[in-house]
Coordinates of C-alpha atoms and ligand atoms in Angstrom, one line a residue:
X1 CA 143.9 90.3 67.6
X2 CA 143.1 91.2 64.1
X3 CA 144.2 89.2 61.1
X4 CA 147.8 90.2 60.2
X5 CA 146.7 90.2 56.5
X6 CA 144.6 93.3 57.1
X7 CA 147.5 95.3 58.4
X8 CA 149.8 97.6 56.4
X9 CA 153.5 96.6 56.5
X10 CA 154.3 99.3 59.0
X11 CA 151.5 98.3 61.5
X12 CA 151.4 95.8 64.3
X13 CA 148.4 94.4 66.1
X14 CA 147.9 93.7 69.8
X15 CA 145.9 94.6 72.9
X16 CA 146.9 97.0 75.6
X17 CA 145.2 96.9 79.0
X18 CA 145.5 100.2 80.8
X19 CA 144.5 100.9 84.4
X20 CA 143.4 104.4 85.0
X21 CA 143.2 106.4 88.2
X22 CA 141.7 109.8 88.4
X23 CA 140.5 112.2 91.1
X24 CA 136.9 111.7 92.0
X25 CA 136.4 115.4 92.6
X26 CA 135.0 117.2 95.6
X27 CA 131.4 116.1 95.7
X28 CA 132.0 112.5 94.6
X29 CA 135.1 112.3 96.7
X30 CA 133.2 113.2 99.9
X31 CA 130.4 110.8 99.0
X32 CA 132.9 107.9 98.6
X33 CA 134.9 108.9 101.7
X34 CA 131.7 108.9 103.8
X35 CA 130.9 105.4 102.5
X36 CA 134.4 104.1 103.3
X37 CA 135.0 105.8 106.6
X38 CA 131.6 106.2 108.2
X39 CA 129.2 103.9 106.3
X40 CA 127.1 106.9 105.6
X41 CA 125.4 107.7 102.3
X42 CA 125.4 111.4 101.3
X43 CA 123.1 113.2 98.9
X44 CA 123.7 116.5 97.2
X45 CA 121.2 119.2 98.0
X46 CA 120.5 121.6 95.2
X47 CA 120.8 125.3 96.1
X48 CA 118.3 126.2 93.4
X49 CA 115.4 123.8 93.9
X50 CA 116.3 121.8 97.0
X51 CA 116.3 118.4 95.2
X52 CA 118.5 115.8 96.9
X53 CA 120.4 113.7 94.4
X54 CA 122.1 110.3 95.2
X55 CA 124.7 109.7 94.2
X56 CA 125.6 113.4 94.5
X57 CA 126.4 115.6 91.6
X58 CA 128.1 119.0 91.7
X59 CA 125.1 120.5 89.8
X60 CA 121.4 119.8 89.7
X61 CA 120.1 117.8 86.7
X62 CA 116.6 119.5 87.1
X63 CA 117.3 123.2 87.4
X64 CA 121.1 123.4 86.8
X65 CA 121.8 124.9 90.2
X66 CA 124.9 124.3 92.2
X67 CA 125.1 121.8 95.0
X68 CA 124.6 123.7 98.2
X69 CA 125.5 121.0 100.7
X70 CA 125.9 117.3 101.2
X71 CA 123.4 115.7 103.5
X72 CA 123.2 112.2 104.9
X73 CA 120.3 110.1 103.5
X74 CA 119.0 106.7 104.3
X75 CA 120.3 104.2 105.3
X76 CA 116.8 102.8 104.7
X77 CA 115.2 103.0 101.3
X78 CA 112.4 101.6 99.2
X79 CA 112.9 99.5 96.1
X80 CA 111.2 101.3 93.1
X81 CA 112.3 98.8 90.4
X82 CA 114.4 95.7 90.1
X83 CA 115.7 93.2 87.5
X84 CA 117.0 89.7 88.0
X85 CA 120.5 88.9 86.7
X86 CA 121.2 85.3 86.0
X87 CA 124.6 85.7 84.3
X88 CA 126.9 88.3 85.9
X89 CA 128.6 90.8 83.6
X90 CA 132.4 90.8 83.5
X91 CA 133.7 92.5 86.6
X92 CA 130.5 92.1 88.6
X93 CA 131.2 92.6 92.4
X94 CA 128.8 89.8 93.3
X95 CA 128.1 86.4 91.8
X96 CA 124.9 85.7 89.9
X97 CA 122.1 85.3 90.4
X98 CA 121.5 88.7 92.0
X99 CA 119.2 91.6 91.4
X100 CA 119.8 95.2 90.1
X101 CA 117.6 97.5 92.2
X102 CA 116.6 101.2 92.2
X103 CA 116.5 102.3 95.8
X104 CA 114.9 105.5 96.8
X105 CA 116.7 106.3 100.1
X106 CA 115.0 108.2 102.9
X107 CA 115.6 111.9 102.3
X108 CA 116.6 111.5 98.7
X109 CA 114.7 112.6 95.6
X110 CA 116.5 110.3 93.1
X111 CA 116.9 106.6 93.2
X112 CA 120.3 104.9 93.5
X113 CA 121.1 102.0 91.2
X114 CA 122.6 99.2 93.2
X115 CA 122.5 95.5 93.8
X116 CA 120.4 93.1 96.0
X117 CA 120.5 89.4 96.6
X118 CA 118.2 87.2 94.4
X119 CA 115.7 87.0 97.2
X120 CA 111.9 87.0 96.4
X121 CA 111.4 89.5 99.3
X122 CA 113.2 92.1 97.1
X123 CA 110.3 93.7 95.3
X124 CA 108.8 97.1 94.5
X125 CA 107.8 98.9 97.7
X126 CA 109.9 96.8 100.0
X127 CA 112.1 98.6 102.5
X128 CA 115.8 97.7 102.2
X129 CA 119.0 98.6 104.1
X130 CA 122.6 98.6 102.9
X131 CA 125.0 95.8 103.8
X132 CA 128.5 97.4 103.9
X133 CA 131.6 95.4 103.2
X134 CA 134.2 95.0 105.9
X135 CA 137.2 96.0 103.7
X136 CA 136.0 99.2 102.2
X137 CA 138.0 101.1 99.5
X138 CA 136.1 104.3 98.8
X139 CA 133.8 102.9 96.0
X140 CA 130.1 102.6 95.6
X141 CA 130.7 98.9 95.9
X142 CA 131.6 99.5 99.6
X143 CA 127.9 98.8 99.9
X144 CA 127.8 95.1 98.9
X145 CA 124.1 95.4 98.2
X146 CA 120.8 96.3 99.8
X147 CA 118.9 93.6 101.7
X148 CA 115.3 93.5 102.9
X149 CA 115.0 95.2 106.4
X150 CA 114.4 92.9 109.3
Ligands
ZN201 ZN1 117.8 122.1 91.4

């Protein structure tokens, strides 16, 4: 709340919390539905250059081509970067400490930003697999996080 002294006589001050819902769209919608219903991760295959992007976009960020098809990728992937989080941001789906990871899934050309446990085995070059939640809602957080394989 701001100081009432800074308001004009015809103004009021307060906070409004608004919850939004919007259509995810065809490409993203299929990606999220596959996570929720089949525990499958889909990538978008570019009709122009063949690049496979995860998460999928309706267009290619490299050549501007349209997505030709959605193709299953992973579930295994390799960690290409990570960062340790010791204080979880507001709304974090997991408690700190945890790690942010970039995972290059098998069959994909772009890395997916996701989470991993704060486990010293999680490092660049390590193969990880997704751990899906039991109650899935059609969100990227239907994958709880990626854990070291084996
Ligand atoms: Zn392309």
